[in-house]
Coordinates of C-alpha atoms and ligand atoms in Angstrom, one line a residue:
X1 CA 21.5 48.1 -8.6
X2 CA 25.1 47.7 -9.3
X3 CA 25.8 44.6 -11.5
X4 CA 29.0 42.2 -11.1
X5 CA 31.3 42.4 -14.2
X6 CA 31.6 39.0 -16.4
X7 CA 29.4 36.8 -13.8
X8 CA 25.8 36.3 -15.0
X9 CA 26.6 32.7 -16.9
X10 CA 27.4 34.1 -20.1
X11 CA 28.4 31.3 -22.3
X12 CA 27.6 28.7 -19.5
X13 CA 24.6 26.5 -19.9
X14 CA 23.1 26.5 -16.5
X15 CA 21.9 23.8 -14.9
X16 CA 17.9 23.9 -12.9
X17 CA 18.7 20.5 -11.0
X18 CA 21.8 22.1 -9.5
X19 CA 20.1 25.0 -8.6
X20 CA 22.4 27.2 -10.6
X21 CA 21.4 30.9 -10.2
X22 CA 24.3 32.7 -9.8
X23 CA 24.7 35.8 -7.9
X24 CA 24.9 39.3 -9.7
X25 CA 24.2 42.1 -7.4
X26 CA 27.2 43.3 -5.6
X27 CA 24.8 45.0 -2.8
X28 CA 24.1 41.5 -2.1
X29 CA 27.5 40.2 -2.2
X30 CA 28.8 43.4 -0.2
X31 CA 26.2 43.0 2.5
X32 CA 27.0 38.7 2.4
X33 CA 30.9 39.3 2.8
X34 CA 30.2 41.8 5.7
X35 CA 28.2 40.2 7.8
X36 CA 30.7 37.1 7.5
X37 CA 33.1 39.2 9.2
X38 CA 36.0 37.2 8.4
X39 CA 39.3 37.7 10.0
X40 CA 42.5 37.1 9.1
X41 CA 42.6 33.7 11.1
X42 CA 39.3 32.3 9.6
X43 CA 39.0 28.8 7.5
X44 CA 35.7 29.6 5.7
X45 CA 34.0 26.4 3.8
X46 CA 31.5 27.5 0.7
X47 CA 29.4 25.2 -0.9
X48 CA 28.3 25.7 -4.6
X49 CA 30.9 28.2 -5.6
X50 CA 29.6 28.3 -9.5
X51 CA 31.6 30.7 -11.7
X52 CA 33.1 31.8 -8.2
X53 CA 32.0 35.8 -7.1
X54 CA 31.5 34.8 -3.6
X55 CA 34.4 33.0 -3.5
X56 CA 36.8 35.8 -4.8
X57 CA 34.7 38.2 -2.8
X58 CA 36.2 36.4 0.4
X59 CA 39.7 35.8 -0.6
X60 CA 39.8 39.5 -0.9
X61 CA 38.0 40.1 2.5
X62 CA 41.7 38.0 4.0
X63 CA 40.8 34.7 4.5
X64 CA 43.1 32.3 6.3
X65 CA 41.9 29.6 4.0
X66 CA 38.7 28.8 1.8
X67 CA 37.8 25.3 0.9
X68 CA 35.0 25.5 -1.9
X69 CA 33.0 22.2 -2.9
X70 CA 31.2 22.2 -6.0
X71 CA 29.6 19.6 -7.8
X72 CA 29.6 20.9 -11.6
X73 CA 33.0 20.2 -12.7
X74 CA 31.9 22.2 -16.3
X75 CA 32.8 25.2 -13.9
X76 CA 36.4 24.1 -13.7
X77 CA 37.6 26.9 -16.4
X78 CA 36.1 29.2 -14.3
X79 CA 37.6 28.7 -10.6
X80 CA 40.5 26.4 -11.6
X81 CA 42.4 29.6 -12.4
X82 CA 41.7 31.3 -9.4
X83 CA 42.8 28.3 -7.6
X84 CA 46.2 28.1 -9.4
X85 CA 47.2 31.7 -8.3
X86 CA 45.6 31.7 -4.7
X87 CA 47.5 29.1 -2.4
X88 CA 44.0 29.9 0.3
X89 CA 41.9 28.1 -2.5
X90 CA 41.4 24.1 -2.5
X91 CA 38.8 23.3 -4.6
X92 CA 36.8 20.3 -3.8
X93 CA 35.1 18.8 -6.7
X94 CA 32.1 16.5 -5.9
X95 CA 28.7 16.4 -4.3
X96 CA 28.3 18.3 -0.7
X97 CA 25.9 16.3 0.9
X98 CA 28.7 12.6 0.3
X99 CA 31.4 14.4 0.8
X100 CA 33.3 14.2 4.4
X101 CA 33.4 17.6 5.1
X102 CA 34.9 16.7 8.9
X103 CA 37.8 15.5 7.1
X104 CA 39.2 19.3 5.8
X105 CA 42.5 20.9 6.9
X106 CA 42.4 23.1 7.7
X107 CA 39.2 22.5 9.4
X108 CA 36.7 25.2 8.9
X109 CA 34.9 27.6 11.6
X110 CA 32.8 29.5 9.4
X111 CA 30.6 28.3 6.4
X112 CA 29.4 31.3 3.3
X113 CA 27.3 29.5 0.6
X114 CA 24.6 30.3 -2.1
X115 CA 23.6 27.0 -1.7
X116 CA 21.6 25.4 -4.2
X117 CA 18.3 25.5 -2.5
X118 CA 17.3 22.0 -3.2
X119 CA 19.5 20.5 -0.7
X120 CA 19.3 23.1 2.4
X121 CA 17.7 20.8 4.6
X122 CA 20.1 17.8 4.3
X123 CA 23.2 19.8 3.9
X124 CA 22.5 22.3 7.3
X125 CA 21.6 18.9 9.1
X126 CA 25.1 17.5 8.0
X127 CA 26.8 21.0 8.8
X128 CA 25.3 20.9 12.2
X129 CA 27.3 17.9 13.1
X130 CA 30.7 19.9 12.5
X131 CA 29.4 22.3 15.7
X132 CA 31.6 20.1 18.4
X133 CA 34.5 20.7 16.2
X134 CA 34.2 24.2 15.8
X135 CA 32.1 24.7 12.7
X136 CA 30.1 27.1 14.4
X137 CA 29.0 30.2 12.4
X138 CA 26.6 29.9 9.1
X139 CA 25.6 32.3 6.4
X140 CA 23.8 31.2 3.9
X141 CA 21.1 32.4 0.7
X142 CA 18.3 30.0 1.2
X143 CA 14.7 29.9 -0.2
X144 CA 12.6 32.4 1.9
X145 CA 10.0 29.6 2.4
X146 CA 13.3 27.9 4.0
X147 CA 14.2 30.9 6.0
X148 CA 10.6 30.6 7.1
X149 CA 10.5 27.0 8.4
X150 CA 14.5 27.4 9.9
X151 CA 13.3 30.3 11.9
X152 CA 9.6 29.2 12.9
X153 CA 8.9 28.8 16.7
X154 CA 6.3 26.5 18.1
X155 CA 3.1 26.5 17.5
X156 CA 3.2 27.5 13.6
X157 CA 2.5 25.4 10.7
X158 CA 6.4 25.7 9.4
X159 CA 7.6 24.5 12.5
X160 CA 10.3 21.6 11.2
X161 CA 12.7 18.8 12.8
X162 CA 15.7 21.2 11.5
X163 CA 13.9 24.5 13.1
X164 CA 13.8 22.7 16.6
X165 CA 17.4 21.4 16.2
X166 CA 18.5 25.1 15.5
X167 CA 16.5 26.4 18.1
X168 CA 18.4 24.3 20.9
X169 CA 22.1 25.1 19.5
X170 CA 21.9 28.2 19.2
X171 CA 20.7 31.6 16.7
X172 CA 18.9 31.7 13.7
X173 CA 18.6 35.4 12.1
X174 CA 17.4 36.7 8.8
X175 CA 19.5 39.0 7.7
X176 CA 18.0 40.2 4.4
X177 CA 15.6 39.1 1.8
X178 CA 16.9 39.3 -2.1
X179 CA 14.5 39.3 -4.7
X180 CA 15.2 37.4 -8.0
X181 CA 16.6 40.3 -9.9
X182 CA 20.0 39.8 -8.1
X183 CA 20.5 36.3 -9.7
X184 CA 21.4 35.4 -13.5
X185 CA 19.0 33.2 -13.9
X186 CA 16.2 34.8 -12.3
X187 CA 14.9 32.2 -10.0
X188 CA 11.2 31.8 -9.5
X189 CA 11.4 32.5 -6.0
X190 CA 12.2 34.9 -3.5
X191 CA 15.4 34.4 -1.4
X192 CA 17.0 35.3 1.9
X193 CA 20.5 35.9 3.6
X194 CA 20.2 33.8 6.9
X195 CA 22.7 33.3 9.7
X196 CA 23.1 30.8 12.5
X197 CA 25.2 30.9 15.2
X198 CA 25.7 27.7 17.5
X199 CA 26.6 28.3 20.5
X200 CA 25.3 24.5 22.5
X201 CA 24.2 21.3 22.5
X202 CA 26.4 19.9 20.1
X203 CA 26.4 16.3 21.8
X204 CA 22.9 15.9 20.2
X205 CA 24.1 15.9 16.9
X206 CA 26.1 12.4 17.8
X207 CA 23.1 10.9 18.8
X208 CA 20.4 9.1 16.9
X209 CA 18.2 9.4 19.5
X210 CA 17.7 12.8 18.7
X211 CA 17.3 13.0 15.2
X212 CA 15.2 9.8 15.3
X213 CA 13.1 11.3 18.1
X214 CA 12.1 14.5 15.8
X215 CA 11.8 13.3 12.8
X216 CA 9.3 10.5 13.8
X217 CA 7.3 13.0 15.9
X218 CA 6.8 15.4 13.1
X219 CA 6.1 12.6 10.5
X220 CA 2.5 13.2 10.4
X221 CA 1.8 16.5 11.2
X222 CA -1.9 16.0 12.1
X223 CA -1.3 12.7 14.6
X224 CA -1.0 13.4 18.4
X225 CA 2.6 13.2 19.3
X226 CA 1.2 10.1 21.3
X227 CA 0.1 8.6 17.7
X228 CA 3.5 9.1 15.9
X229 CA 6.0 8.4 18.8
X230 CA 4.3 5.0 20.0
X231 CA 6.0 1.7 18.1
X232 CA 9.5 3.6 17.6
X233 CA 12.6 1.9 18.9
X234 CA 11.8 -0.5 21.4
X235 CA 10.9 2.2 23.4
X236 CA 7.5 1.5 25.7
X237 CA 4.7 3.1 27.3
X238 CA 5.0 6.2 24.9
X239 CA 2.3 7.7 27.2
X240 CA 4.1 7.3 30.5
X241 CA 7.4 9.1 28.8
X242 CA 5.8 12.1 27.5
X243 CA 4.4 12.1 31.2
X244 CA 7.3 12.0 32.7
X245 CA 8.7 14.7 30.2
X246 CA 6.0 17.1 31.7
X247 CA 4.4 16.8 27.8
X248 CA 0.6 16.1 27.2
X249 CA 0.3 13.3 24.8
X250 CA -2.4 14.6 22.9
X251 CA -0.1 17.6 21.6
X252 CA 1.2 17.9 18.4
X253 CA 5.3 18.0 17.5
X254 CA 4.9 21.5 16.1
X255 CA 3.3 22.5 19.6
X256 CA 6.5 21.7 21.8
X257 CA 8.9 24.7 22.6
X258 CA 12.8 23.9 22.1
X259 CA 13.1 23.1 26.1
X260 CA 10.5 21.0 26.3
X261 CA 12.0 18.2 23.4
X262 CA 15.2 18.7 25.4
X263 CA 13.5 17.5 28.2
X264 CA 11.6 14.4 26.2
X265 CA 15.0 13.9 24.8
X266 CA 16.7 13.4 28.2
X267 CA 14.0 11.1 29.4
X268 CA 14.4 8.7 27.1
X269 CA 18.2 8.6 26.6
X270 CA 18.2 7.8 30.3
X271 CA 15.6 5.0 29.7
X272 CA 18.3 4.0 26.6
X273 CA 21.2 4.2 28.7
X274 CA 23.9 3.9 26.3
X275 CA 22.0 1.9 23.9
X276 CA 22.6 3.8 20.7
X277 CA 19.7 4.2 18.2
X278 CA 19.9 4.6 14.3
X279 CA 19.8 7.6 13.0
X280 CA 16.8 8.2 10.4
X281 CA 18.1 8.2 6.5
X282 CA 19.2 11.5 5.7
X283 CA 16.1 14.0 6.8
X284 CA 14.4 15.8 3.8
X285 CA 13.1 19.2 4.2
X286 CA 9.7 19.9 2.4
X287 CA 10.3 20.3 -1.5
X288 CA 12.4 23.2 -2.0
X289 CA 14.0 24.5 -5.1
X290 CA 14.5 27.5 -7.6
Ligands
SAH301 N1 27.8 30.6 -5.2 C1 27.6 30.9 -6.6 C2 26.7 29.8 -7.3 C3 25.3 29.6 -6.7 S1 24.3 28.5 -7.6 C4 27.0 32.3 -6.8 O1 26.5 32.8 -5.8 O2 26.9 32.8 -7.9 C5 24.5 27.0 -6.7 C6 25.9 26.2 -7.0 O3 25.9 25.0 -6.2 C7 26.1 25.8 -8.4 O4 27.4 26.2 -8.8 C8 25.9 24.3 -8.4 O5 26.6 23.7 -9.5 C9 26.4 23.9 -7.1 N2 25.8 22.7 -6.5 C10 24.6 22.1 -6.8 N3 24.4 21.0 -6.1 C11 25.6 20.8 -5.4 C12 26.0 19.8 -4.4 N4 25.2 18.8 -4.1 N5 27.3 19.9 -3.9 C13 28.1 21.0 -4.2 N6 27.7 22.0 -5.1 C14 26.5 21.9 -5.6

């Protein structure tokens, strides 16, 4: 294993609640940057830079522009440098999940992270709602009990509200696994290199209705989908929708392929209209961290 010179928070106190394990392998970072595939005219957005490997790793790959949002400012010695001789650099200091990533310019179209793995879930559901702007290719390091859930199909236990979401915009791939050696400090978990590609269905990232509709299906996972769908937003005759959906009320949310909530989802907006619906508080993934 060939180890990254000077990264390895030497000196730096890291930080478990910021999910601070920082990337020492350059296999790992080689096979990252790569598969990124960025071209000269790509605005790439990395969350979590840390002491900032990935983020030299894809200046030098030729990067139109890189905006990097991290949340530690103790990590200013380390990137604030960088910054001041790379005009492609704006450093963004703050947290990921409040920040208004739709307001960047230049506005990004790819997104290369070691994310902290405590906020996957809520930050790839924010993410998802940059797609109908052009925010449309994801590589991330995630858990691999994340990868797990983000790539499940029906009928399995990790299926999740993101999973589905995924599997109607477009691609979900595992690219590699990377064990805990590769990190300084070693988390307690295994991770993975995932990409998503979205290629439809943004409009349903605007709406509510969506959201609302998944994560109230799959809030108790043993209840019929009949038993935790009836009683939410004014809609009626829960029974008579899934019906009309071609969905048997007595099956659960983790049943239901990615075609068939598009169709449940199309039945009820037209019984909405254009009556919008409140989105759910920002959806939590399953407890997740290293
Ligand atoms: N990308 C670096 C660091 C990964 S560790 C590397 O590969 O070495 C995760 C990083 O995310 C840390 O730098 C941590 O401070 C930062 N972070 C944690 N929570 C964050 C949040 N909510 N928003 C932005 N950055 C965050």
């Amino acid at each position: 294993m060939s180890r990254l010179p000077g990264e390895g928070a030497e000196g730096f106190r890291t930080l478990r609640r910021y999910g601070q394990n920082f990337l020492v392998d350059r296999g790992v970072l080689e096979d990252i940057v790569r598969r990124a595939a960025i071209g000269e005219e790509d605005v790439v957005l990395e969350i979590g830079p840390g002491q900032g490997v990935l983020t030299r790793a894809l200046l030098e790959r030729g990067c139109a522009h890189l905006h990097a949002v991290e949340l530690d400012e103790r990590l200013r010695p380390y990137l604030e440098g960088l910054a001041s001789r790379e005009p492609r650099l704006s450093l963004h200091w703050g947290d990921a999940l409040r920040m208004d990533c739709g307001a960047l310019s230049p506005f990004p179209r790819k997104v290369v992270a070691n994310i902290p793995y405590n906020i996957t879930t809520p930050l790839i559901w924010s993410l998802l709602r940059l797609g109908a702007r052009g925010l449309r290719h994801h590589l991330y390091m995630v858990q691999k009990e994340a990868a797990d859930r983000l790539t499940a199909s029906a009928d399995t236990k990790e299926r999740y509200p993101l999973g589905v979401a995924l599997e109607v915009m477009g691609a979900v791939e595992r690219v590699r696994r990377v064990p805990p050696s590769c990190f300084r400090p070693r988390p307690r978990v295994d991770s993975e290199v995932i990409e998503i590609v979205l290629s439809r269905n943004f409009h349903l990232m605007e709406d509510g209705l969506w959201s609302g509709l998944l994560h109230r299906a799959f809030a108790q996972r043993r209840k019929t989908l009949f038993n935790n769908l009836k009683g939410f937003e004014g809609l009626e005759d829960w029974e008579g929708r899934l019906r009309e959906a071609g969905i048997d009320p007595r099956s659960r949310a983790e049943d239901l392929e990615g075609d068939a909530w598009l169709s449940l989802y199309g039945t009820l907006r037209t019984r909405l209209g254009g009556m919008a619906v409140r989105p759910p508080e920002m959806p939590e993934g399953p407890p997740c961290g290293r």
